[in-house]
mmCIF file of C-alpha atoms in Angstrom:
data_model
loop_
_atom_site.group_PDB
_atom_site.id
_atom_site.type_symbol
_atom_site.label_atom_id
_atom_site.label_comp_id
_atom_site.label_asym_id
_atom_site.label_seq_id
_atom_site.Cartn_x
_atom_site.Cartn_y
_atom_site.Cartn_z
ATOM 1 C CA UNK U 1 -116.470 70.307 -45.562
ATOM 2 C CA UNK U 2 -118.726 67.968 -46.963
ATOM 3 C CA UNK U 3 -120.955 67.339 -43.995
ATOM 4 C CA UNK U 4 -121.016 67.070 -40.333
ATOM 5 C CA UNK U 5 -123.049 64.551 -38.330
ATOM 6 C CA UNK U 6 -124.051 65.402 -34.871
ATOM 7 C CA UNK U 7 -125.924 62.835 -32.517
ATOM 8 C CA UNK U 8 -126.731 63.257 -28.870
ATOM 9 C CA UNK U 9 -129.264 61.212 -26.918
ATOM 10 C CA UNK U 10 -129.766 63.863 -24.383
ATOM 11 C CA UNK U 11 -132.893 65.649 -25.656
ATOM 12 C CA UNK U 12 -131.777 68.771 -23.986
ATOM 13 C CA UNK U 13 -128.402 68.953 -25.665
ATOM 14 C CA UNK U 14 -130.152 67.911 -29.110
ATOM 15 C CA UNK U 15 -132.475 70.645 -28.560
ATOM 16 C CA UNK U 16 -129.803 73.439 -28.577
ATOM 17 C CA UNK U 17 -128.474 72.188 -31.967
ATOM 18 C CA UNK U 18 -132.137 71.957 -33.221
ATOM 19 C CA UNK U 19 -132.994 75.370 -32.266
ATOM 20 C CA UNK U 20 -129.549 76.784 -33.224
ATOM 21 C CA UNK U 21 -130.040 75.431 -36.787
ATOM 22 C CA UNK U 22 -133.624 75.864 -37.167
ATOM 23 C CA UNK U 23 -134.760 78.888 -35.136
ATOM 24 C CA UNK U 24 -131.414 80.892 -35.288
ATOM 25 C CA UNK U 25 -133.036 84.246 -35.253
ATOM 26 C CA UNK U 26 -134.981 83.599 -32.195
ATOM 27 C CA UNK U 27 -132.434 82.153 -30.384
ATOM 28 C CA UNK U 28 -129.960 84.891 -30.762
ATOM 29 C CA UNK U 29 -132.482 87.635 -29.862
ATOM 30 C CA UNK U 30 -133.253 85.771 -26.646
ATOM 31 C CA UNK U 31 -129.420 85.665 -25.931
ATOM 32 C CA UNK U 32 -129.444 89.335 -26.551
ATOM 33 C CA UNK U 33 -132.306 89.929 -24.172
ATOM 34 C CA UNK U 34 -131.411 87.573 -21.533
ATOM 35 C CA UNK U 35 -130.483 89.036 -18.069
ATOM 36 C CA UNK U 36 -127.477 87.031 -16.504
ATOM 37 C CA UNK U 37 -128.444 87.004 -12.845
ATOM 38 C CA UNK U 38 -129.676 84.419 -10.081
ATOM 39 C CA UNK U 39 -133.291 85.382 -10.584
ATOM 40 C CA UNK U 40 -133.126 84.563 -14.501
ATOM 41 C CA UNK U 41 -130.957 81.425 -13.563
ATOM 42 C CA UNK U 42 -133.848 80.291 -11.111
ATOM 43 C CA UNK U 43 -136.087 80.562 -13.961
ATOM 44 C CA UNK U 44 -134.238 78.974 -16.548
ATOM 45 C CA UNK U 45 -133.720 76.174 -14.169
ATOM 46 C CA UNK U 46 -137.505 75.798 -13.512
ATOM 47 C CA UNK U 47 -138.113 75.617 -17.284
ATOM 48 C CA UNK U 48 -135.262 73.094 -17.755
ATOM 49 C CA UNK U 49 -136.866 70.813 -15.088
ATOM 50 C CA UNK U 50 -140.225 71.028 -16.374
ATOM 51 C CA UNK U 51 -139.297 70.814 -20.196
ATOM 52 C CA UNK U 52 -137.082 67.913 -19.681
ATOM 53 C CA UNK U 53 -139.851 65.621 -18.149
ATOM 54 C CA UNK U 54 -141.614 65.977 -21.660
ATOM 55 C CA UNK U 55 -138.810 64.013 -23.188
ATOM 56 C CA UNK U 56 -139.198 65.862 -26.518
ATOM 57 C CA UNK U 57 -137.923 68.483 -28.352
ATOM 58 C CA UNK U 58 -138.906 72.271 -27.356
ATOM 59 C CA UNK U 59 -137.476 75.602 -28.012
ATOM 60 C CA UNK U 60 -137.746 76.564 -24.232
ATOM 61 C CA UNK U 61 -135.899 73.238 -23.164
ATOM 62 C CA UNK U 62 -133.245 74.332 -25.831
ATOM 63 C CA UNK U 63 -132.671 78.068 -24.407
ATOM 64 C CA UNK U 64 -133.050 76.974 -20.920
ATOM 65 C CA UNK U 65 -130.205 74.248 -21.316
ATOM 66 C CA UNK U 66 -127.945 76.688 -23.097
ATOM 67 C CA UNK U 67 -128.678 79.456 -20.451
ATOM 68 C CA UNK U 68 -127.460 76.723 -17.624
ATOM 69 C CA UNK U 69 -124.569 75.522 -19.626
ATOM 70 C CA UNK U 70 -123.218 79.316 -19.861
ATOM 71 C CA UNK U 71 -123.951 80.167 -16.416
ATOM 72 C CA UNK U 72 -123.169 76.847 -14.513
ATOM 73 C CA UNK U 73 -119.638 75.447 -13.200
ATOM 74 C CA UNK U 74 -118.004 73.636 -16.177
ATOM 75 C CA UNK U 75 -121.287 74.079 -18.126
ATOM 76 C CA UNK U 76 -122.603 71.142 -16.273
ATOM 77 C CA UNK U 77 -126.479 71.419 -15.697
ATOM 78 C CA UNK U 78 -126.064 69.812 -12.154
ATOM 79 C CA UNK U 79 -122.978 71.582 -11.482
ATOM 80 C CA UNK U 80 -124.763 74.808 -9.774
ATOM 81 C CA UNK U 81 -124.142 78.601 -10.620
ATOM 82 C CA UNK U 82 -120.819 79.761 -11.386
ATOM 83 C CA UNK U 83 -119.932 81.894 -8.061
ATOM 84 C CA UNK U 84 -122.759 80.519 -5.969
ATOM 85 C CA UNK U 85 -126.271 81.776 -5.508
ATOM 86 C CA UNK U 86 -124.782 84.332 -3.318
ATOM 87 C CA UNK U 87 -122.385 85.617 -6.151
ATOM 88 C CA UNK U 88 -119.576 85.582 -3.554
ATOM 89 C CA UNK U 89 -117.218 83.452 -5.405
ATOM 90 C CA UNK U 90 -114.416 84.495 -7.442
ATOM 91 C CA UNK U 91 -115.907 84.276 -10.760
ATOM 92 C CA UNK U 92 -119.442 85.366 -11.491
ATOM 93 C CA UNK U 93 -122.231 84.001 -13.216
ATOM 94 C CA UNK U 94 -121.775 85.878 -16.473
ATOM 95 C CA UNK U 95 -118.114 85.170 -16.882
ATOM 96 C CA UNK U 96 -118.811 82.588 -19.721
ATOM 97 C CA UNK U 97 -121.573 84.567 -21.259
ATOM 98 C CA UNK U 98 -119.817 87.068 -23.724
ATOM 99 C CA UNK U 99 -123.083 87.797 -25.786
ATOM 100 C CA UNK U 100 -121.342 88.772 -28.894
ATOM 101 C CA UNK U 101 -118.874 85.937 -28.829
ATOM 102 C CA UNK U 102 -121.654 83.415 -28.411
ATOM 103 C CA UNK U 103 -123.758 85.097 -31.050
ATOM 104 C CA UNK U 104 -120.703 85.001 -33.549
ATOM 105 C CA UNK U 105 -120.250 81.198 -33.079
ATOM 106 C CA UNK U 106 -124.131 80.790 -33.434
ATOM 107 C CA UNK U 107 -124.084 82.616 -36.595
ATOM 108 C CA UNK U 108 -121.402 80.522 -37.934
ATOM 109 C CA UNK U 109 -122.881 77.295 -37.204
ATOM 110 C CA UNK U 110 -125.934 78.543 -38.832
ATOM 111 C CA UNK U 111 -124.048 79.233 -42.212
ATOM 112 C CA UNK U 112 -123.214 75.693 -42.405
ATOM 113 C CA UNK U 113 -126.708 74.315 -41.495
ATOM 114 C CA UNK U 114 -127.437 72.675 -44.881
ATOM 115 C CA UNK U 115 -124.411 70.523 -44.418
ATOM 116 C CA UNK U 116 -125.310 69.359 -40.782
ATOM 117 C CA UNK U 117 -127.429 66.289 -40.086
ATOM 118 C CA UNK U 118 -128.553 66.364 -36.565
ATOM 119 C CA UNK U 119 -129.891 63.136 -34.798
ATOM 120 C CA UNK U 120 -131.282 62.144 -31.136
ATOM 121 C CA UNK U 121 -130.404 58.568 -31.147
ATOM 122 C CA UNK U 122 -128.983 56.094 -28.643
ATOM 123 C CA UNK U 123 -125.546 55.127 -29.549
ATOM 124 C CA UNK U 124 -125.740 51.523 -30.634
ATOM 125 C CA UNK U 125 -128.563 52.380 -32.956
ATOM 126 C CA UNK U 126 -126.550 55.375 -34.484
ATOM 127 C CA UNK U 127 -123.759 53.143 -35.340
ATOM 128 C CA UNK U 128 -125.991 50.595 -36.937
ATOM 129 C CA UNK U 129 -128.435 53.041 -38.887
ATOM 130 C CA UNK U 130 -126.117 55.927 -39.494
ATOM 131 C CA UNK U 131 -122.386 55.107 -39.322
ATOM 132 C CA UNK U 132 -122.292 51.659 -41.098
ATOM 133 C CA UNK U 133 -124.321 53.122 -43.948
ATOM 134 C CA UNK U 134 -121.266 55.297 -44.889
ATOM 135 C CA UNK U 135 -118.055 54.264 -46.909
ATOM 136 C CA UNK U 136 -115.399 53.590 -44.218
ATOM 137 C CA UNK U 137 -113.025 55.817 -45.936
ATOM 138 C CA UNK U 138 -115.365 58.815 -46.057
ATOM 139 C CA UNK U 139 -116.421 59.305 -42.444
ATOM 140 C CA UNK U 140 -114.598 60.114 -39.305
ATOM 141 C CA UNK U 141 -116.268 59.569 -35.815
ATOM 142 C CA UNK U 142 -115.528 60.967 -32.473
ATOM 143 C CA UNK U 143 -117.279 58.799 -29.735
ATOM 144 C CA UNK U 144 -117.708 60.869 -26.439
ATOM 145 C CA UNK U 145 -119.726 58.261 -23.934
ATOM 146 C CA UNK U 146 -120.539 59.287 -20.350
ATOM 147 C CA UNK U 147 -117.684 58.926 -18.219
ATOM 148 C CA UNK U 148 -117.478 55.608 -16.303
ATOM 149 C CA UNK U 149 -117.215 56.578 -12.734
ATOM 150 C CA UNK U 150 -118.923 60.097 -12.721
ATOM 151 C CA UNK U 151 -121.449 59.650 -15.562
ATOM 152 C CA UNK U 152 -124.516 59.305 -13.180
ATOM 153 C CA UNK U 153 -123.711 62.658 -11.692
ATOM 154 C CA UNK U 154 -122.664 64.662 -14.730
ATOM 155 C CA UNK U 155 -125.116 63.662 -17.502
ATOM 156 C CA UNK U 156 -129.005 63.181 -17.736
ATOM 157 C CA UNK U 157 -128.410 59.783 -19.871
ATOM 158 C CA UNK U 158 -125.538 57.818 -18.139
ATOM 159 C CA UNK U 159 -124.533 54.382 -18.788
ATOM 160 C CA UNK U 160 -124.383 51.330 -16.427
ATOM 161 C CA UNK U 161 -121.401 49.044 -16.923
ATOM 162 C CA UNK U 162 -123.294 46.722 -19.260
ATOM 163 C CA UNK U 163 -124.077 49.894 -21.552
ATOM 164 C CA UNK U 164 -120.424 50.503 -21.912
ATOM 165 C CA UNK U 165 -119.816 46.837 -22.582
ATOM 166 C CA UNK U 166 -122.488 46.971 -25.228
ATOM 167 C CA UNK U 167 -120.995 50.183 -26.716
ATOM 168 C CA UNK U 168 -117.639 48.328 -27.284
ATOM 169 C CA UNK U 169 -119.133 45.408 -28.762
ATOM 170 C CA UNK U 170 -120.543 47.781 -31.688
ATOM 171 C CA UNK U 171 -117.578 49.619 -31.976
ATOM 172 C CA UNK U 172 -115.622 46.163 -32.704
ATOM 173 C CA UNK U 173 -117.774 46.143 -35.949
ATOM 174 C CA UNK U 174 -116.065 49.592 -37.054
ATOM 175 C CA UNK U 175 -112.454 48.002 -37.485
ATOM 176 C CA UNK U 176 -112.664 49.538 -41.201
ATOM 177 C CA UNK U 177 -113.569 52.920 -39.915
ATOM 178 C CA UNK U 178 -111.624 56.017 -38.568
ATOM 179 C CA UNK U 179 -112.777 56.893 -35.147
ATOM 180 C CA UNK U 180 -111.374 57.794 -31.758
ATOM 181 C CA UNK U 181 -112.937 57.316 -28.174
ATOM 182 C CA UNK U 182 -112.382 59.187 -25.030
ATOM 183 C CA UNK U 183 -112.968 58.216 -21.468
ATOM 184 C CA UNK U 184 -112.207 58.733 -17.906
ATOM 185 C CA UNK U 185 -109.314 57.051 -16.681
ATOM 186 C CA UNK U 186 -110.610 54.019 -15.112
ATOM 187 C CA UNK U 187 -109.480 50.416 -14.828
ATOM 188 C CA UNK U 188 -112.739 49.224 -16.214
ATOM 189 C CA UNK U 189 -112.488 50.882 -19.275
ATOM 190 C CA UNK U 190 -108.886 49.666 -19.816
ATOM 191 C CA UNK U 191 -110.342 46.400 -19.268
ATOM 192 C CA UNK U 192 -113.120 46.787 -21.686
ATOM 193 C CA UNK U 193 -110.872 48.209 -24.428
ATOM 194 C CA UNK U 194 -107.872 45.637 -23.746
ATOM 195 C CA UNK U 195 -107.414 44.573 -27.467
ATOM 196 C CA UNK U 196 -107.098 48.324 -28.406
ATOM 197 C CA UNK U 197 -104.099 50.981 -28.403
ATOM 198 C CA UNK U 198 -104.725 53.470 -25.559
ATOM 199 C CA UNK U 199 -103.235 56.735 -24.827
ATOM 200 C CA UNK U 200 -103.338 59.093 -21.721
ATOM 201 C CA UNK U 201 -103.733 62.848 -22.417
ATOM 202 C CA UNK U 202 -104.401 65.703 -19.779
ATOM 203 C CA UNK U 203 -107.627 67.694 -19.503
ATOM 204 C CA UNK U 204 -108.640 70.459 -16.821
ATOM 205 C CA UNK U 205 -111.601 69.772 -14.579
ATOM 206 C CA UNK U 206 -113.426 72.621 -12.791
ATOM 207 C CA UNK U 207 -116.703 71.438 -11.919
ATOM 208 C CA UNK U 208 -115.984 72.040 -8.237
ATOM 209 C CA UNK U 209 -112.358 72.622 -7.723
ATOM 210 C CA UNK U 210 -109.894 73.345 -10.651
ATOM 211 C CA UNK U 211 -107.630 70.556 -11.392
ATOM 212 C CA UNK U 212 -105.741 68.533 -13.899
ATOM 213 C CA UNK U 213 -106.446 65.005 -14.835
ATOM 214 C CA UNK U 214 -105.671 62.461 -17.387
ATOM 215 C CA UNK U 215 -108.150 60.913 -19.751
ATOM 216 C CA UNK U 216 -107.981 58.001 -22.111
ATOM 217 C CA UNK U 217 -108.237 58.329 -25.624
ATOM 218 C CA UNK U 218 -108.488 54.902 -27.824
ATOM 219 C CA UNK U 219 -108.361 55.113 -31.663
ATOM 220 C CA UNK U 220 -109.399 52.726 -34.252
ATOM 221 C CA UNK U 221 -106.461 50.722 -35.759
ATOM 222 C CA UNK U 222 -106.570 52.833 -38.866
ATOM 223 C CA UNK U 223 -106.155 56.264 -37.166
ATOM 224 C CA UNK U 224 -102.347 57.112 -35.903
ATOM 225 C CA UNK U 225 -102.002 59.626 -33.326
ATOM 226 C CA UNK U 226 -99.064 62.165 -32.284
ATOM 227 C CA UNK U 227 -98.616 64.586 -29.748
ATOM 228 C CA UNK U 228 -99.566 68.365 -31.099
ATOM 229 C CA UNK U 229 -99.101 71.759 -29.664
ATOM 230 C CA UNK U 230 -100.069 71.680 -25.852
ATOM 231 C CA UNK U 231 -101.808 68.317 -26.252
ATOM 232 C CA UNK U 232 -99.481 65.556 -24.956
ATOM 233 C CA UNK U 233 -100.211 61.838 -25.460
ATOM 234 C CA UNK U 234 -98.813 59.076 -23.619
ATOM 235 C CA UNK U 235 -99.123 55.563 -24.514
ATOM 236 C CA UNK U 236 -100.620 53.113 -22.050
#
């Protein structure tokens, strides 16, 4: 691996990455010592809400966001605690918080920190200032913009229709680059990317009710896709 470039405009998600890369030992110790219960969930939720208002990196925001990601339904901050506040659901708050497994992954990421570049940039700026400065044959980009329909309910930084259009205009400048783009399966997205090849693939959703839905995958003209293992893609 030569290097990995991570960009997230959500300051909370960016903060997680920054803390893991730059304050690894403290982050691991806090995972070890964290109590996984509703009382702690309430504390971390309050820290998240307060810290997010500052709109700048903070360690407290990083850990609170990570705690909520591991204890909320589907890892969505607005999803509410797994099992509900009364913990009477089928799954309990700690079902996604295997501490030894989480720590192992964090250590693994930290081992490569000298090969990881981290940014907190708006997508269009990131394309102009980072992607387009690289040789097209030496970089592969995965774009994961907010969902078109449910973005406002799932993300701190969601897109309006014109934002999706603006991103598409920027991506048009990347015809010589390798990239893929994923979206929820909506007619508006199919229309915006009407000049591109489009595929459907299945994904499990469990923010409220477990269900299987199809998402759109759009590759650049330089990327060739095939179904692999358990992932089956269908041409639209």
